[in-house]
Short mmCIF file of C-alpha atoms in Angstrom, two decimals:
data_model
loop_
_atom_site.label_atom_id
_atom_site.label_comp_id
_atom_site.label_asym_id
_atom_site.label_seq_id
_atom_site.Cartn_x
_atom_site.Cartn_y
_atom_site.Cartn_z
CA MET A 8 135.05 96.53 50.61
CA ARG A 9 134.66 92.76 50.79
CA MET A 10 135.24 90.78 53.96
CA THR A 11 138.04 88.27 54.12
CA ASP A 12 137.38 84.58 54.89
CA SER A 13 138.64 85.04 58.46
CA GLU A 14 136.28 88.00 58.97
CA LYS A 15 133.33 85.96 57.63
CA SER A 16 134.26 83.11 59.97
CA PHE A 17 134.40 85.54 62.90
CA TRP A 18 130.93 86.96 62.24
CA LYS A 19 129.45 83.47 61.83
CA LYS A 20 130.53 82.63 65.38
CA ILE A 21 128.84 85.61 67.02
CA PRO A 22 125.48 84.57 68.54
CA PHE A 23 122.35 85.78 66.71
CA VAL A 24 124.33 87.17 63.74
CA LYS A 25 124.77 84.28 61.32
CA THR A 26 124.58 81.37 63.70
CA PRO A 27 121.94 78.63 63.15
CA PRO A 28 118.67 78.80 65.14
CA ALA A 29 119.62 75.87 67.39
CA PHE A 30 122.82 77.67 68.39
CA ASP A 31 120.82 80.87 69.02
CA LEU A 32 118.51 78.94 71.36
CA PHE A 33 121.60 77.73 73.26
CA TRP A 34 122.82 81.30 73.72
CA THR A 35 119.35 82.57 74.61
CA LEU A 36 119.56 80.43 77.74
CA ILE A 37 123.24 80.96 78.49
CA LEU A 38 122.87 84.75 78.37
CA VAL A 39 119.91 84.93 80.78
CA PRO A 40 122.06 86.77 83.39
CA LEU A 41 122.84 89.38 80.72
CA TRP A 42 119.16 89.84 79.82
CA TRP A 43 118.50 90.22 83.55
CA ILE A 44 121.08 92.95 84.16
CA LEU A 45 120.16 94.78 80.94
CA GLY A 46 116.51 94.89 82.02
CA ILE A 47 115.17 93.42 78.76
CA ARG A 48 113.94 90.12 80.20
CA PHE A 49 110.30 91.12 79.55
CA ALA A 50 110.77 91.20 75.76
CA VAL A 51 114.02 89.46 74.80
CA PHE A 52 112.58 85.93 74.61
CA HIS A 53 109.81 87.07 72.26
CA VAL A 54 112.23 88.98 70.03
CA LEU A 55 114.77 86.16 69.85
CA ALA A 56 112.03 83.60 69.15
CA ILE A 57 110.92 85.67 66.15
CA LEU A 58 114.55 85.94 65.02
CA MET A 59 115.05 82.16 65.30
CA ALA A 60 111.80 81.52 63.42
CA ALA A 61 112.87 83.85 60.59
CA LYS A 62 116.26 82.10 60.38
CA THR A 63 114.55 78.72 60.31
CA ILE A 64 112.34 79.77 57.37
CA GLN A 65 115.38 81.13 55.52
CA ARG A 66 117.39 77.92 56.05
CA LYS A 67 114.46 75.77 54.94
CA LYS A 68 114.11 77.79 51.75
CA GLN A 69 117.82 77.53 51.00
CA ARG A 70 117.69 73.75 51.43
CA ARG A 71 114.35 73.48 49.61
CA GLU A 72 112.84 71.73 52.58
CA LYS A 73 109.30 72.04 53.89
CA CYS A 74 108.60 73.40 57.35
CA SER A 75 106.89 70.95 59.67
CA PHE A 76 104.78 71.35 62.78
CA PRO A 77 103.42 68.79 65.28
CA SER A 78 99.68 68.34 64.86
CA GLU A 79 99.23 68.67 68.64
CA GLY A 80 100.53 72.23 68.47
CA TRP A 81 97.54 73.43 66.48
CA TRP A 82 95.40 73.02 69.59
CA LEU A 83 97.58 75.64 71.29
CA LEU A 84 96.98 77.97 68.35
CA ALA A 85 93.24 77.25 68.58
CA PHE A 86 93.29 78.22 72.25
CA ALA A 87 95.17 81.43 71.40
CA GLY A 88 92.48 82.19 68.82
CA ILE A 89 89.69 81.82 71.39
CA TYR A 90 91.68 83.95 73.83
CA PHE A 91 92.12 86.71 71.23
CA LEU A 92 88.41 86.56 70.31
CA SER A 93 87.51 87.00 73.98
CA LEU A 94 89.83 90.00 74.18
CA LEU A 95 88.16 91.61 71.15
CA ILE A 96 84.63 90.98 72.43
CA ASN A 97 85.43 92.54 75.81
CA LEU A 98 87.60 95.37 74.49
CA SER A 99 84.99 98.08 74.91
CA GLY A 100 85.32 99.82 78.26
CA THR A 101 88.51 97.99 79.23
CA PRO A 102 91.18 100.32 80.71
CA SER A 103 94.15 100.75 78.36
CA SER A 104 96.60 99.53 81.02
CA ARG A 105 94.67 96.26 81.38
CA VAL A 106 94.47 95.87 77.58
CA LEU A 107 98.26 96.08 77.37
CA ALA A 108 98.64 93.67 80.28
CA SER A 109 96.24 91.22 78.63
CA LEU A 110 98.06 91.46 75.30
CA ASN A 111 101.26 90.67 77.19
CA ASN A 112 99.63 87.56 78.72
CA PHE A 113 98.29 86.58 75.29
CA SER A 114 101.74 86.96 73.70
CA PHE A 115 103.11 84.13 75.85
CA TRP A 116 100.86 81.60 74.10
CA ILE A 117 102.02 82.83 70.70
CA LEU A 118 105.57 82.63 72.02
CA GLY A 119 104.92 79.03 73.05
CA TRP A 120 103.57 78.18 69.60
CA VAL A 121 106.63 79.74 67.93
CA ILE A 122 109.06 77.90 70.22
CA ILE A 123 107.37 74.57 69.47
CA TRP A 124 107.60 75.36 65.76
CA ILE A 125 111.30 76.24 66.05
CA ILE A 126 112.08 73.02 67.92
CA ALA A 127 110.12 70.92 65.42
CA ASN A 128 112.14 72.29 62.50
CA ASN A 129 115.57 72.20 64.15
CA ILE A 130 115.54 69.11 66.33
CA THR A 131 118.49 66.76 65.93
CA GLN A 132 120.29 64.65 68.49
CA LYS A 133 123.23 67.08 68.37
CA ASN A 134 120.97 70.08 68.94
CA VAL A 135 119.13 68.40 71.83
CA THR A 136 122.49 67.69 73.47
CA CYS A 137 123.38 71.37 72.97
CA TRP A 138 120.13 72.52 74.63
CA LEU A 139 120.61 70.16 77.56
CA LYS A 140 124.10 71.59 78.05
CA ALA A 141 122.63 75.11 78.07
CA ALA A 142 120.14 74.04 80.74
CA ARG A 143 122.96 72.65 82.88
CA ILE A 144 125.00 75.86 82.60
CA LEU A 145 122.00 78.12 83.28
CA GLY A 146 121.01 75.88 86.20
CA LEU A 147 124.47 76.22 87.70
CA PHE A 148 124.49 80.01 87.18
CA THR A 149 121.06 80.27 88.82
CA ALA A 150 121.93 78.01 91.76
CA VAL A 151 125.13 79.89 92.59
CA PHE A 152 123.36 83.24 92.28
CA VAL A 153 120.51 82.06 94.52
CA LEU A 154 122.85 80.72 97.21
CA ILE A 155 124.94 83.91 97.23
CA SER A 156 121.74 86.01 97.33
CA MET A 157 120.43 83.99 100.27
CA MET A 158 123.63 84.46 102.28
CA TYR A 159 123.64 88.18 101.49
CA GLY A 160 119.97 88.47 102.51
CA LEU A 161 120.68 86.80 105.84
CA PHE A 162 123.57 89.21 106.36
CA ILE A 163 121.72 92.48 105.59
CA GLU A 164 118.39 91.22 107.03
CA ARG A 165 116.21 93.00 104.49
CA SER A 166 114.96 92.76 100.91
CA PHE A 167 117.18 94.00 98.12
CA LYS A 168 116.82 95.04 94.47
CA ILE A 169 118.87 96.84 91.83
CA THR A 170 118.11 99.04 88.84
CA SER A 171 118.87 97.46 85.46
CA LEU A 172 120.75 99.31 82.73
CA LEU A 173 117.51 99.98 80.83
CA GLY A 174 115.93 101.27 84.03
CA VAL A 175 118.82 103.73 84.43
CA VAL A 176 118.54 105.22 80.93
CA LEU A 177 114.73 105.50 80.75
CA PRO A 178 113.26 108.99 81.28
CA ASP A 179 111.92 109.51 84.79
CA SER A 180 108.38 110.21 83.57
CA LEU A 181 108.23 106.96 81.58
CA PHE A 182 109.78 105.02 84.43
CA GLN A 183 107.16 106.41 86.83
CA THR A 184 104.31 105.49 84.46
CA ILE A 185 105.61 101.92 84.15
CA SER A 186 105.95 101.65 87.92
CA GLU A 187 102.30 102.65 88.39
CA LYS A 188 100.70 100.82 85.46
CA ALA A 189 102.86 97.75 84.74
CA PRO A 190 104.26 96.05 87.88
CA LEU A 191 105.68 93.04 86.01
CA LEU A 192 107.52 95.29 83.56
CA LYS A 193 108.84 97.27 86.51
CA HIS A 194 110.30 94.04 87.96
CA SER A 195 112.35 93.68 84.77
CA LEU A 196 113.59 97.26 85.00
CA VAL A 197 114.24 96.99 88.75
CA PRO A 198 114.89 93.26 89.32
CA ARG A 199 114.63 91.97 92.86
CA ILE A 200 117.46 89.89 94.27
CA ILE A 201 115.90 89.26 97.68
CA ALA A 202 112.15 89.49 98.20
CA PRO A 203 110.53 89.79 101.63
CA THR A 204 108.50 86.82 102.84
CA LEU A 205 107.07 85.50 106.10
CA ILE A 206 107.65 81.85 107.02
CA PHE A 207 105.86 80.70 110.17
CA LYS A 208 105.33 84.43 110.92
CA LYS A 209 109.08 85.18 110.81
CA TRP A 210 110.82 87.29 108.17
CA VAL A 211 113.10 85.22 105.93
CA PRO A 212 114.99 86.41 102.82
CA ARG A 213 113.59 84.82 99.67
CA PRO A 214 115.88 84.68 96.61
CA VAL A 215 114.33 85.39 93.23
CA GLY A 216 117.25 84.47 90.98
CA PHE A 217 116.89 85.68 87.40
CA ASN A 218 113.11 85.36 87.62
CA VAL A 219 110.25 87.73 88.33
CA TYR A 220 109.29 86.16 91.66
CA GLY A 221 110.10 83.21 93.92
CA THR A 222 107.52 80.71 92.67
CA ALA A 223 108.71 81.27 89.10
CA LEU A 224 112.24 80.56 90.33
CA GLY A 225 111.00 77.25 91.75
CA ALA A 226 109.46 76.19 88.42
CA THR A 227 112.54 77.31 86.49
CA LEU A 228 114.79 75.24 88.73
CA PHE A 229 112.86 71.98 88.59
CA ILE A 230 112.82 72.22 84.78
CA LEU A 231 116.57 72.89 84.75
CA ILE A 232 117.24 70.07 87.22
CA ALA A 233 115.35 67.58 85.04
CA LEU A 234 117.13 68.68 81.86
CA THR A 235 120.53 68.76 83.62
CA TRP A 236 120.02 65.19 84.82
CA ALA A 237 119.07 64.09 81.29
CA GLY A 238 122.18 65.75 79.87
CA TYR A 239 124.45 63.93 82.30
CA LYS A 240 122.71 60.59 81.70
CA GLN A 241 122.88 60.86 77.92
CA SER A 242 126.52 61.90 77.85
CA GLY A 243 127.60 59.38 80.48
CA GLN A 244 129.59 62.16 82.17
CA LYS A 245 129.87 61.84 85.94
CA LYS A 246 132.40 64.55 86.77
CA GLY A 247 130.67 67.35 88.70
CA LYS A 248 127.23 65.72 88.35
CA ALA A 249 126.53 65.35 92.07
CA VAL A 250 127.74 68.88 92.88
CA VAL A 251 125.74 70.57 90.11
CA LEU A 252 122.52 68.71 90.90
CA PHE A 253 122.97 69.31 94.64
CA LEU A 254 123.41 73.06 94.11
CA GLN A 255 120.35 73.23 91.86
CA GLY A 256 118.32 71.19 94.36
CA ALA A 257 119.38 73.46 97.23
CA ALA A 258 118.36 76.51 95.20
CA LEU A 259 114.97 74.91 94.48
CA VAL A 260 114.36 74.45 98.21
CA LEU A 261 115.45 78.04 98.90
CA SER A 262 112.88 79.33 96.42
CA PHE A 263 110.37 78.51 99.22
CA SER A 264 107.84 77.55 96.55
CA ARG A 265 105.76 74.76 98.03
CA ILE A 266 103.96 74.02 94.77
CA ALA A 267 107.24 73.81 92.81
CA VAL A 268 108.97 71.49 95.29
CA LEU A 269 105.90 69.29 95.70
CA GLY A 270 105.23 69.20 91.94
CA PHE A 271 108.81 68.17 91.20
CA ILE A 272 108.77 65.42 93.83
CA LEU A 273 105.40 64.02 92.75
CA ALA A 274 106.38 64.08 89.06
CA ALA A 275 109.75 62.40 89.71
CA VAL A 276 108.13 59.69 91.87
CA LEU A 277 105.44 59.08 89.25
CA ILE A 278 108.03 58.71 86.46
CA PHE A 279 110.07 56.34 88.62
CA LEU A 280 107.03 54.15 89.31
CA VAL A 281 106.04 54.10 85.64
CA ILE A 282 109.52 53.02 84.53
CA HIS A 283 109.92 50.33 87.20
CA LEU A 284 106.27 49.34 87.50
CA ARG A 285 106.90 45.65 86.84
CA LYS A 286 109.82 45.30 89.20
CA ARG A 287 109.30 43.49 92.48
CA THR A 288 111.33 46.09 94.37
CA VAL A 289 108.86 48.81 93.46
CA HIS A 290 105.96 46.67 94.63
CA ILE A 291 107.67 46.20 97.98
CA CYS A 292 108.51 49.91 98.24
CA PHE A 293 104.96 50.85 97.31
CA ALA A 294 103.54 48.51 99.97
CA CYS A 295 105.94 49.96 102.56
CA PHE A 296 104.94 53.47 101.53
CA CYS A 297 101.24 52.69 101.95
CA LEU A 298 101.89 51.14 105.36
CA ALA A 299 103.96 54.14 106.45
CA LEU A 300 101.25 56.50 105.21
CA ILE A 301 98.60 54.66 107.22
CA VAL A 302 100.75 54.82 110.35
CA PHE A 303 101.50 58.50 109.71
CA VAL A 304 97.80 59.38 109.34
CA ALA A 305 96.98 57.38 112.49
CA VAL A 306 99.62 59.26 114.52
CA ILE A 307 99.31 62.70 112.94
CA SER A 308 95.91 63.84 111.66
CA PRO A 309 95.64 65.21 108.09
CA GLN A 310 94.28 68.46 109.56
CA LYS A 311 97.56 69.06 111.40
CA VAL A 312 99.55 68.38 108.23
CA TYR A 313 97.39 70.80 106.24
CA LYS A 314 97.65 73.44 108.98
CA THR A 315 101.45 73.13 109.05
CA VAL A 316 101.71 73.48 105.27
CA SER A 317 99.28 76.42 105.14
CA ASP A 318 100.95 78.14 108.11
CA PHE A 319 104.34 77.90 106.35
CA ARG A 320 103.34 81.05 104.47
CA LYS A 321 99.94 81.66 106.01
CA GLY A 322 99.25 85.04 104.41
CA SER A 323 99.85 83.66 100.93
CA THR A 324 97.62 80.62 101.50
CA SER A 325 94.63 82.52 102.88
CA PHE A 326 94.87 85.20 100.20
CA ARG A 327 94.95 82.64 97.37
CA ILE A 328 91.88 80.82 98.68
CA GLN A 329 90.01 84.11 98.87
CA LEU A 330 91.17 85.09 95.36
CA TYR A 331 90.12 81.75 93.82
CA GLY A 332 86.66 82.01 95.31
CA MET A 333 86.20 85.54 93.98
CA THR A 334 87.51 84.57 90.52
CA LEU A 335 85.28 81.51 90.15
CA GLU A 336 82.22 83.44 91.30
CA LYS A 337 82.81 86.09 88.64
CA ALA A 338 83.76 83.52 85.96
CA LEU A 339 80.40 81.76 86.22
CA LYS A 340 78.66 85.01 85.25
CA LYS A 341 80.28 84.90 81.76
CA PRO A 342 80.77 81.16 81.23
CA ILE A 343 81.16 80.86 77.43
CA LEU A 344 84.08 83.12 76.40
CA GLY A 345 84.89 84.81 79.71
CA TYR A 346 86.08 88.36 80.31
CA GLY A 347 89.16 88.40 78.07
CA TYR A 348 91.23 90.48 80.45
CA LYS A 349 91.97 90.44 84.19
CA PRO A 350 90.81 93.54 86.12
CA ARG A 351 93.00 94.93 88.87
CA PRO A 352 90.81 96.21 91.73
CA GLU A 353 92.36 98.77 94.04
CA ASP A 354 91.77 96.58 97.09
CA LEU A 355 93.75 93.63 95.62
CA PRO A 356 97.55 93.41 95.18
CA VAL A 357 97.12 91.28 92.03
CA PRO A 358 94.54 91.12 89.21
CA VAL A 359 91.46 88.93 89.51
CA GLY A 360 92.19 85.53 87.92
CA SER A 361 95.83 85.42 89.03
CA HIS A 362 97.74 82.71 90.92
CA SER A 363 96.20 79.77 89.04
CA MET A 364 96.54 79.15 85.33
CA TYR A 365 93.44 76.97 85.19
CA VAL A 366 91.20 79.32 87.17
CA GLY A 367 92.61 82.29 85.24
CA ILE A 368 91.94 80.66 81.86
CA LEU A 369 88.35 79.93 82.91
CA TYR A 370 87.93 83.57 83.93
CA LYS A 371 89.51 84.99 80.75
CA THR A 372 88.26 82.57 78.08
CA GLY A 373 85.31 80.79 79.68
CA PHE A 374 84.48 77.13 79.27
CA ALA A 375 85.25 77.28 75.53
CA GLY A 376 88.86 78.36 76.06
CA SER A 377 89.33 76.11 79.08
CA ALA A 378 88.18 73.02 77.16
CA VAL A 379 90.66 73.63 74.31
CA PHE A 380 93.40 74.56 76.77
CA LEU A 381 92.99 71.33 78.74
CA PHE A 382 92.71 69.27 75.56
CA PHE A 383 96.02 70.68 74.33
CA TRP A 384 97.79 69.48 77.46
CA ALA A 385 96.03 66.13 77.18
CA VAL A 386 97.40 65.55 73.67
CA VAL A 387 100.88 66.66 74.81
CA ILE A 388 100.77 64.10 77.62
CA ARG A 389 99.56 61.48 75.14
CA ARG A 390 102.46 62.21 72.77
CA TRP A 391 104.91 62.02 75.64
CA TRP A 392 103.46 58.68 76.76
CA LEU A 393 103.51 57.16 73.26
CA ASP A 394 107.20 58.03 72.90
CA ARG A 395 108.26 56.17 76.04
CA THR A 396 109.91 53.26 74.15
CA LEU A 397 111.67 55.22 71.40
CA TYR A 398 115.20 54.99 72.75
CA GLY A 399 115.05 52.85 75.86
CA ARG A 400 116.53 49.41 76.12
CA ASP A 401 114.23 46.50 76.97
CA LYS A 402 111.24 48.76 76.23
CA HIS A 403 112.27 51.13 79.03
CA PRO A 404 112.19 54.90 78.39
CA GLY A 405 115.40 56.87 78.06
CA PRO A 406 116.57 59.80 80.21
CA LEU A 407 115.21 62.46 77.84
CA TRP A 408 111.72 60.95 78.10
CA SER A 409 111.95 60.82 81.89
CA ALA A 410 113.30 64.36 82.19
CA THR A 411 110.79 66.01 79.86
CA GLY A 412 107.97 64.06 81.54
CA THR A 413 109.09 65.24 84.98
CA ALA A 414 109.24 68.85 83.80
CA LEU A 415 105.87 68.58 82.01
CA ILE A 416 103.95 66.95 84.86
CA GLY A 417 105.64 69.14 87.46
CA GLY A 418 104.78 72.22 85.41
CA LEU A 419 101.14 71.26 85.00
CA PHE A 420 100.94 70.72 88.75
CA TRP A 421 102.70 74.05 89.37
CA MET A 422 100.07 75.83 87.26
CA LEU A 423 97.42 74.89 89.84
CA THR A 424 98.55 77.90 91.89
CA GLU A 425 100.69 79.87 89.42
CA ASP A 426 100.45 81.57 86.01
CA LEU A 427 102.55 80.51 83.03
CA ASP A 428 101.74 83.64 81.02
CA ALA A 429 103.64 86.04 83.29
CA PRO A 430 107.22 84.85 84.04
CA PRO A 431 109.19 85.01 80.74
CA LEU A 432 112.07 82.66 81.57
CA THR A 433 109.83 79.97 83.07
CA ALA A 434 107.47 80.07 80.09
CA PHE A 435 110.36 79.89 77.61
CA LEU A 436 111.86 76.84 79.34
CA PHE A 437 108.52 75.09 79.72
CA PHE A 438 107.65 75.48 76.04
CA LEU A 439 111.15 74.29 75.16
CA VAL A 440 110.29 71.07 77.01
CA VAL A 441 106.91 70.84 75.26
CA GLY A 442 108.61 71.39 71.89
CA ILE A 443 111.04 68.54 72.54
CA ILE A 444 108.20 66.24 73.61
CA LEU A 445 106.12 66.97 70.51
CA SER A 446 109.10 66.63 68.15
CA ARG A 447 111.09 63.88 69.83
CA HIS A 448 109.76 61.16 67.52
CA VAL A 449 111.46 63.01 64.63
CA LEU A 450 114.84 61.96 66.09
CA LYS A 451 113.86 58.32 65.71
CA GLU A 452 112.75 58.86 62.11
CA VAL A 453 116.04 60.58 61.25
CA SER A 454 118.07 57.78 62.84
CA LYS A 455 116.10 55.22 60.79
CA GLU A 456 116.84 57.09 57.55
CA LYS A 457 120.55 57.07 58.38
#
């Protein structure tokens, strides 16, 4: 029985059925709360990325067009190759649970490569506007959820989590095995709404949002804030702008992620200075800032500032310092290709090599992997910098350049103390930004052809 035209039209509107890849990416972000409650957050971004890539290949074949890929992206694939080689070399004697965990970490870099490829072959001004709108909606969803969670946490005065739909239907034996062997997967099956944390030695509820943990929430929010701002600036829409950005900013602060807040502020200030570097006002502001900083240091010693920041969550700070020292000491014993996987000693709550992407990469892939990894980010920054005058008037960058630069620089700073190959939503958003940066010049070429 053949479908009628109205039935065909109906199916074409359903996300992920016959919709174009750019539209699927929009719905991937919009439906994050659904992935969260279903308990499939740990795998859904990988699966949908593969689906979007397959659709992209099919559409290119139908239109007899060649697939393209930014040359900078091959460095990410080269890093993934070194990572995989290190895993193979160190496979013997590695516990099966750590092999699976390492393959999960490795999959995030392949996911990043695929996302960049998808963006490169689907980027248009219309699609970018669509993705920015998705970021604004997801940012608003997240902010409201975080604020409600915070108020609820203050009311019940304890941590709180729920069991996802997948967690409910899984057999008890399998659920128990996951709980013991795969903590991150368990957090998808039993997502936390409020996590316990100590701030200045006092218990405070810490919202997690739709993320795995609080610091991932912080990174997710500063990416969404940057993209939301760009969407408003490009559309010229002002209605609701202040409210939406305020709610997202409040949620970022409530993530209690020092590295995320500081990274966002530093990146935003740096972008502002770059854009207005030749303006006299900035020179005056910069001089005033330097004077204020000198006065501040004279009145309050840097040691007191550091002590206040470290005491904010003292247990976390001291543990990270200890973990970094242990990781670096072990990394220097296998300096070329590293250990491939991260062991999980019984006396540590997290695997060795955690809580810093750069230290972790050195531990897992040695100096060879670290060099390629850092070079990849260097060429991404270079591409972003070269594109600064593509759309701006009077040789000034446009809002998309500023927003993606803020997210990129903030994310690279965030990775000083956090891992990108663990939180699915954060990684997906960050590689979305990288994909736009590496493919943004295509928009200019298309506009010239028109």
